[in-house]
CSV table of C-alpha atoms in Angstrom, one decimal:
chain,number,residue,atom,x,y,z
A,1,MET,CA,37.2,342.0,-96.3
A,2,SER,CA,37.5,337.9,-98.1
A,3,ASN,CA,39.5,337.5,-101.5
A,4,GLN,CA,36.3,335.2,-102.4
A,5,LEU,CA,34.7,337.1,-105.6
A,6,ILE,CA,32.3,337.3,-106.3
A,7,GLU,CA,29.6,336.5,-110.1
A,8,ALA,CA,29.4,340.8,-110.2
A,9,GLN,CA,32.4,341.0,-109.5
A,10,ARG,CA,33.2,338.9,-111.8
A,11,TYR,CA,31.1,340.9,-114.3
A,12,GLU,CA,33.5,344.6,-113.2
A,13,ILE,CA,36.3,342.5,-114.1
A,14,TYR,CA,35.3,341.9,-117.3
A,15,LEU,CA,33.9,345.0,-117.5
A,16,GLY,CA,37.0,346.7,-116.5
A,17,LEU,CA,39.8,344.6,-119.2
A,18,GLN,CA,37.3,344.9,-122.1
A,19,ARG,CA,37.8,349.1,-122.0
A,20,LYS,CA,41.5,348.0,-120.8
A,21,TRP,CA,41.9,349.1,-117.9
A,22,SER,CA,45.5,348.0,-115.3
A,23,GLU,CA,44.9,345.1,-113.3
A,24,THR,CA,45.5,347.8,-110.2
A,25,ARG,CA,42.6,350.2,-111.0
A,26,ILE,CA,40.5,346.5,-111.6
A,27,ALA,CA,41.0,345.6,-108.7
A,28,LYS,CA,40.2,349.4,-106.7
A,29,GLU,CA,37.3,349.2,-108.6
A,30,ILE,CA,35.3,345.9,-107.4
A,31,GLY,CA,37.1,346.8,-103.5
A,32,VAL,CA,39.8,343.1,-103.4
A,33,SER,CA,44.0,343.7,-103.6
A,34,LYS,CA,45.6,344.0,-107.4
A,35,SER,CA,47.2,339.8,-106.2
A,36,THR,CA,42.8,339.0,-105.9
A,37,VAL,CA,42.6,340.4,-109.3
A,38,SER,CA,45.7,338.5,-111.3
A,39,ARG,CA,44.8,335.6,-109.2
A,40,GLU,CA,41.3,335.2,-110.8
A,41,ILE,CA,42.2,336.5,-114.4
A,42,ARG,CA,45.4,333.8,-114.1
A,43,ARG,CA,42.7,330.8,-112.6
A,44,ASN,CA,39.5,331.2,-114.4
A,45,ALA,CA,40.6,332.8,-118.4
A,46,LYS,CA,39.9,330.5,-120.9
A,47,THR,CA,42.2,328.2,-123.0
A,48,ASP,CA,43.2,331.3,-124.9
A,49,GLY,CA,43.6,333.0,-123.1
A,50,SER,CA,40.3,336.4,-122.7
A,51,TYR,CA,38.9,336.7,-119.9
A,52,VAL,CA,34.5,336.3,-119.8
A,53,TRP,CA,32.5,336.4,-116.1
A,54,LYS,CA,30.7,333.4,-117.2
A,55,GLN,CA,33.0,331.2,-117.7
A,56,ALA,CA,35.5,332.4,-115.0
A,57,GLN,CA,31.7,331.4,-112.2
A,58,ALA,CA,31.8,328.4,-114.0
A,59,LYS,CA,35.0,327.7,-113.7
A,60,CYS,CA,35.4,328.2,-109.6
A,61,ASP,CA,32.0,326.6,-108.4
A,62,SER,CA,32.9,323.5,-111.2
A,63,ARG,CA,35.9,323.4,-108.5
A,64,LYS,CA,33.8,324.4,-105.0
A,65,HIS,CA,32.2,320.7,-105.9
A,66,GLY,CA,35.0,318.7,-107.0
A,67,PHE,CA,36.3,315.9,-105.5
A,68,LYS,CA,40.4,317.6,-105.2
A,69,GLY,CA,41.2,319.6,-102.0
A,70,ASN,CA,37.7,320.8,-100.2
A,71,HIS,CA,36.0,319.6,-97.4
A,72,ARG,CA,32.3,320.4,-99.4
A,73,LYS,CA,32.6,316.9,-101.8
A,74,PRO,CA,30.3,315.5,-104.4
A,75,ASP,CA,26.8,312.7,-103.0
A,76,GLU,CA,28.2,310.4,-105.3
A,77,LEU,CA,31.8,310.2,-103.7
A,78,TRP,CA,30.3,309.8,-100.1
A,79,TRP,CA,28.0,307.0,-101.1
A,80,HIS,CA,31.7,306.0,-103.0
A,81,ILE,CA,32.3,306.3,-99.0
A,82,ASP,CA,30.0,304.8,-97.0
A,83,ARG,CA,29.7,301.7,-99.7
A,84,MET,CA,33.7,301.3,-98.6
A,85,ILE,CA,33.0,302.1,-95.5
A,86,GLU,CA,30.1,299.6,-95.5
A,87,GLU,CA,33.7,296.9,-96.6
A,88,ASP,CA,34.6,297.5,-93.1
A,89,TRP,CA,37.7,299.5,-94.8
A,90,SER,CA,39.5,301.9,-92.6
A,91,PRO,CA,39.4,306.1,-93.0
A,92,GLY,CA,43.0,306.2,-93.5
A,93,GLN,CA,43.3,303.1,-95.9
A,94,ILE,CA,40.1,304.4,-98.7
A,95,ALA,CA,42.0,308.0,-98.1
A,96,GLY,CA,45.0,306.4,-99.7
A,97,VAL,CA,42.9,304.2,-102.2
A,98,LEU,CA,40.8,308.2,-103.3
A,99,ARG,CA,44.4,309.7,-103.2
A,100,LYS,CA,45.8,306.2,-105.6
A,101,GLU,CA,42.1,307.4,-107.6
A,102,GLY,CA,43.3,311.9,-107.9
A,103,VAL,CA,40.4,311.9,-105.1
A,104,HIS,CA,42.2,313.9,-102.7
A,105,ILE,CA,40.4,313.7,-98.7
A,106,CYS,CA,41.7,313.5,-95.3
A,107,LYS,CA,41.0,311.3,-93.1
A,108,GLN,CA,39.8,312.5,-90.5
A,109,THR,CA,37.4,314.3,-92.3
A,110,ILE,CA,35.9,310.3,-93.0
A,111,TYR,CA,36.2,309.8,-89.3
A,112,ASN,CA,34.2,313.4,-89.4
A,113,HIS,CA,30.9,311.7,-91.3
A,114,VAL,CA,31.1,308.3,-89.6
A,115,HIS,CA,30.7,310.5,-86.3
A,116,ALA,CA,27.5,312.6,-87.5
A,117,ASP,CA,26.0,309.8,-89.2
A,118,THR,CA,23.6,310.2,-86.5
A,119,THR,CA,22.2,305.1,-87.1
A,120,GLY,CA,24.8,304.3,-86.2
A,121,LYS,CA,25.8,302.4,-88.5
A,122,LEU,CA,28.7,303.7,-90.2
A,123,ALA,CA,30.5,303.6,-87.0
A,124,ARG,CA,30.2,299.3,-86.3
A,125,HIS,CA,31.6,298.8,-89.5
A,126,MET,CA,35.7,301.1,-88.4
A,127,PRO,CA,37.9,299.2,-86.1
A,128,HIS,CA,36.6,297.8,-82.8
A,129,GLU,CA,33.3,300.3,-83.1
A,130,LEU,CA,35.1,303.9,-82.3
A,131,LYS,CA,35.5,301.7,-78.5
A,132,TYR,CA,39.0,300.8,-78.7
A,133,THR,CA,41.5,302.0,-76.1
A,134,ARG,CA,44.9,301.4,-75.6
A,135,ARG,CA,45.6,299.4,-72.3
A,136,LEU,CA,48.6,299.5,-70.7
A,137,ARG,CA,50.6,296.6,-70.4
A,138,ARG,CA,52.1,294.8,-67.5
A,139,LYS,CA,55.8,293.3,-66.8
A,140,ARG,CA,55.9,289.6,-65.9
A,141,PRO,CA,58.5,286.9,-66.4
A,142,VAL,CA,58.8,286.3,-70.2
A,143,LYS,CA,60.6,282.3,-69.6
A,144,ALA,CA,59.1,280.0,-71.0
A,145,THR,CA,59.3,275.8,-70.6
A,146,ASN,CA,56.1,274.8,-71.7
A,147,ILE,CA,57.6,273.7,-74.5
A,148,ALA,CA,59.8,270.6,-75.6
A,149,ASN,CA,62.5,271.5,-77.7
A,150,ARG,CA,61.7,275.1,-78.9
A,151,THR,CA,64.0,277.5,-80.2
A,152,SER,CA,64.1,282.0,-79.5
A,153,ILE,CA,63.1,284.4,-81.0
A,154,HIS,CA,66.1,286.0,-79.7
A,155,GLU,CA,67.8,282.7,-82.3
A,156,ARG,CA,66.2,284.1,-85.6
A,157,PRO,CA,67.9,285.9,-87.9
A,158,ALA,CA,68.0,289.5,-88.7
A,159,GLU,CA,66.7,288.9,-91.5
A,160,ALA,CA,63.3,287.9,-91.1
A,161,ASP,CA,61.9,292.4,-89.4
A,162,GLY,CA,58.8,291.5,-91.0
A,163,LYS,CA,60.3,293.2,-94.6
A,164,ARG,CA,61.9,290.6,-97.3
A,165,PHE,CA,58.8,287.5,-98.3
A,166,GLY,CA,58.5,284.9,-96.8
A,167,ASP,CA,58.4,285.2,-92.8
A,168,TRP,CA,55.1,283.9,-91.1
A,169,GLU,CA,53.6,284.3,-88.5
A,170,MET,CA,50.7,281.4,-86.6
A,171,ASP,CA,48.8,281.9,-83.3
A,172,THR,CA,44.3,280.6,-82.9
A,173,ILE,CA,41.9,282.5,-81.8
A,174,VAL,CA,39.8,280.0,-79.3
A,175,ASP,CA,36.0,280.7,-77.5
A,176,SER,CA,34.9,279.4,-74.4
A,177,TYR,CA,33.5,276.3,-75.3
A,178,GLY,CA,37.4,274.7,-75.7
A,179,HIS,CA,37.4,275.3,-80.4
A,180,ALA,CA,39.5,277.1,-82.1
A,181,ILE,CA,40.4,278.7,-85.1
A,182,LEU,CA,44.3,278.4,-86.7
A,183,THR,CA,45.7,281.7,-88.2
A,184,LEU,CA,48.4,282.1,-90.4
A,185,THR,CA,50.0,285.7,-91.6
A,186,GLU,CA,52.4,286.1,-93.9
A,187,ARG,CA,54.7,289.4,-92.2
A,188,SER,CA,55.5,291.1,-95.3
A,189,THR,CA,52.2,291.0,-97.0
A,190,ASN,CA,49.2,291.0,-93.8
A,191,PHE,CA,48.2,288.3,-96.0
A,192,ILE,CA,45.7,285.7,-93.4
A,193,LEU,CA,45.4,282.3,-94.2
A,194,MET,CA,43.2,280.6,-91.1
A,195,GLU,CA,40.6,277.6,-90.3
A,196,ARG,CA,38.7,276.0,-88.2
A,197,LEU,CA,40.7,273.9,-85.6
A,198,LYS,CA,38.3,271.1,-86.0
A,199,GLU,CA,39.9,268.7,-82.7
A,200,GLY,CA,40.7,271.7,-80.6
A,201,ARG,CA,43.6,272.4,-79.7
A,202,LYS,CA,46.3,269.5,-80.4
A,203,ALA,CA,49.8,269.7,-81.1
A,204,VAL,CA,49.6,267.1,-83.2
A,205,THR,CA,46.2,268.6,-85.3
A,206,THR,CA,47.0,271.5,-85.0
A,207,ALA,CA,50.8,270.7,-86.5
A,208,LYS,CA,49.3,269.2,-90.0
A,209,THR,CA,47.1,271.6,-91.4
A,210,VAL,CA,49.7,274.4,-90.3
A,211,VAL,CA,51.7,271.8,-93.4
A,212,ARG,CA,48.5,271.7,-95.1
A,213,LEU,CA,47.8,275.3,-94.7
A,214,LEU,CA,51.4,276.9,-95.8
A,215,PHE,CA,52.7,274.0,-98.3
A,216,PRO,CA,51.6,275.1,-101.4
A,217,TYR,CA,53.5,278.1,-101.0
A,218,ARG,CA,56.3,275.5,-98.7
A,219,LYS,CA,58.8,276.7,-101.2
A,220,TYR,CA,58.9,280.0,-100.2
A,221,VAL,CA,58.5,279.9,-96.1
A,222,ARG,CA,61.2,281.3,-94.0
A,223,THR,CA,60.7,281.6,-91.3
A,224,ILE,CA,57.4,281.4,-88.2
A,225,THR,CA,57.1,282.8,-85.2
A,226,THR,CA,54.1,282.3,-83.0
A,227,ASP,CA,53.5,282.1,-79.8
A,228,ASN,CA,54.0,279.6,-76.4
A,229,GLY,CA,50.3,278.1,-76.8
A,230,CYS,CA,50.1,273.5,-76.0
A,231,GLU,CA,49.1,273.6,-79.6
A,232,PHE,CA,52.2,274.6,-80.7
A,233,ALA,CA,53.8,272.1,-79.0
A,234,ALA,CA,54.6,269.7,-82.1
A,235,HIS,CA,56.3,271.7,-84.2
A,236,LEU,CA,59.5,269.5,-84.8
A,237,ASP,CA,56.5,268.0,-87.4
A,238,ILE,CA,56.2,271.9,-88.8
A,239,THR,CA,59.4,271.9,-89.6
A,240,LYS,CA,59.3,268.5,-91.0
A,241,GLY,CA,56.6,268.8,-93.0
A,242,LEU,CA,57.6,272.3,-94.8
A,243,THR,CA,61.0,271.4,-95.1
A,244,ILE,CA,61.9,271.3,-98.7
A,245,LYS,CA,64.7,268.6,-98.9
A,246,GLY,CA,68.2,270.2,-99.9
A,247,GLY,CA,67.2,273.3,-98.4
A,248,ASP,CA,67.4,275.4,-95.5
A,249,LYS,CA,64.8,274.2,-92.4
A,250,VAL,CA,61.7,276.4,-91.5
A,251,ILE,CA,62.0,276.7,-87.9
A,252,VAL,CA,59.5,277.5,-85.8
A,253,TYR,CA,60.8,280.5,-83.5
A,254,PHE,CA,59.3,280.9,-79.9
A,255,ALA,CA,58.0,284.7,-78.9
A,256,ASP,CA,59.1,284.9,-75.0
A,257,SER,CA,56.2,284.9,-72.5
A,258,TYR,CA,53.6,288.0,-72.5
A,259,SER,CA,55.0,289.5,-75.1
A,260,ALA,CA,52.4,290.1,-77.6
A,261,TRP,CA,54.1,292.8,-79.3
A,262,GLN,CA,57.1,290.2,-80.4
A,263,LYS,CA,54.4,288.7,-82.7
A,264,GLY,CA,52.4,292.0,-84.0
A,265,ALA,CA,51.0,291.2,-87.7
A,266,ILE,CA,49.6,287.7,-86.3
A,267,GLU,CA,48.5,289.9,-83.2
A,268,ASN,CA,47.3,292.4,-86.0
A,269,ALA,CA,45.5,290.1,-87.8
A,270,ASN,CA,43.6,288.3,-84.9
A,271,LYS,CA,41.9,292.0,-84.0
A,272,LEU,CA,40.5,291.9,-87.4
A,273,ILE,CA,39.0,289.0,-87.5
A,274,ARG,CA,37.5,289.6,-84.2
A,275,LYS,CA,35.3,292.0,-85.8
A,276,TYR,CA,34.1,288.5,-87.2
A,277,ILE,CA,34.2,286.5,-85.2
A,278,PRO,CA,33.3,287.6,-82.1
A,279,LYS,CA,34.8,286.4,-78.6
A,280,LYS,CA,31.8,285.6,-77.1
A,281,ALA,CA,30.4,283.8,-80.1
A,282,ASP,CA,30.4,279.5,-80.3
A,283,PHE,CA,32.8,279.1,-83.1
A,284,ASN,CA,30.2,276.0,-83.7
A,285,ASP,CA,28.4,278.6,-85.3
A,286,PHE,CA,30.4,279.8,-87.8
A,287,THR,CA,30.4,278.0,-91.0
A,288,ASP,CA,34.2,276.6,-92.8
A,289,ALA,CA,32.1,278.6,-95.5
A,290,TYR,CA,32.3,281.5,-93.4
A,291,ILE,CA,35.6,281.2,-92.4
A,292,LYS,CA,37.4,281.7,-95.8
A,293,LYS,CA,34.3,284.6,-95.8
A,294,VAL,CA,36.4,286.5,-93.7
A,295,GLN,CA,39.8,285.2,-95.0
A,296,TYR,CA,38.9,286.3,-98.1
A,297,LYS,CA,37.4,290.3,-97.4
A,298,LEU,CA,40.8,290.6,-95.4
A,299,ASN,CA,42.9,290.0,-97.7
A,300,ARG,CA,41.7,292.3,-100.4
A,301,ARG,CA,41.3,295.7,-97.1
A,302,PRO,CA,44.3,297.8,-99.1
A,303,ARG,CA,46.9,298.2,-96.1
A,304,GLU,CA,48.8,301.2,-95.7
A,305,LYS,CA,52.2,299.5,-95.2
A,306,LEU,CA,51.2,298.6,-98.7
A,307,GLN,CA,50.4,301.9,-100.6
A,308,PHE,CA,47.2,301.0,-100.5
A,309,ASP,CA,47.6,297.2,-102.4
A,310,THR,CA,45.8,295.0,-101.1
A,311,PRO,CA,47.5,291.6,-99.0
A,312,LYS,CA,46.0,288.9,-102.2
A,313,LEU,CA,47.6,291.2,-104.7
A,314,CYS,CA,51.0,292.0,-103.1
A,315,PHE,CA,51.0,287.6,-101.9
A,316,PHE,CA,50.7,286.3,-105.1
A,317,LYS,CA,53.0,289.0,-106.9
A,318,ASN,CA,55.8,287.2,-104.5
A,319,ILE,CA,55.0,283.8,-106.5
A,320,LEU,CA,53.9,284.4,-109.6
């Protein structure tokens, strides 16, 4: 028999207590175990310890429709979740933020909610629109010689492990028309900077853009890691532009060829950006204001790695 009591059984418990019956006798009368009766009295009694069936039933009903630990979520919670989904937050991020607010919901429950949406509107806001599949990497040679005076990632200090503040990664995303957008991310906070490269992937102008974007934070820049793209050939200009006199050099470290995993933070950032600026798009169709809007939106998305704080909050905590 189910341990879920109905209102009539709660009324019988109330009457039994009024008659000074033992919990064992009450349990026998209503056809449940003694532990069920004990638990019911303990959970649903009034604050003064007395038990009244109407108040007990009301307390039980409120828990069924409450936020914590129950799959029957109220409509206002799903409305709130839908708004967060429309901000392109992942189910894991939503569950984490709600948990900090005292609302407990499993991320799989949110995924189920998205799958149940027959309109498909919610799925469009999911990472990769629920269509992403992981591909196996092919092994390729890792030697790169196309950039003069490059410093290999294998010479990068061990402290630049992604946990300390001030280690950056950079890359570019490009379209089919030769247009490019520079992307930078601080590894410990996932804070993103991005800007259109008006002259395309030219090395000198790319270096100038990197220096200009990071110059306000140059006091905190320790290393930069990137790939072997030709646009980063003027890496020594970046080092010169960001190194503070008397301080440590800001060295640009280059990952091995075909080893995107060595700069995973910027690769993940680029995937997020591609949701708003697709690969097949012409970048000239997007204004500079729109690109900044994408940057702003991603920097205020909560991240699981940051205990569901935002990159913007965590980044500026380190420099203020």
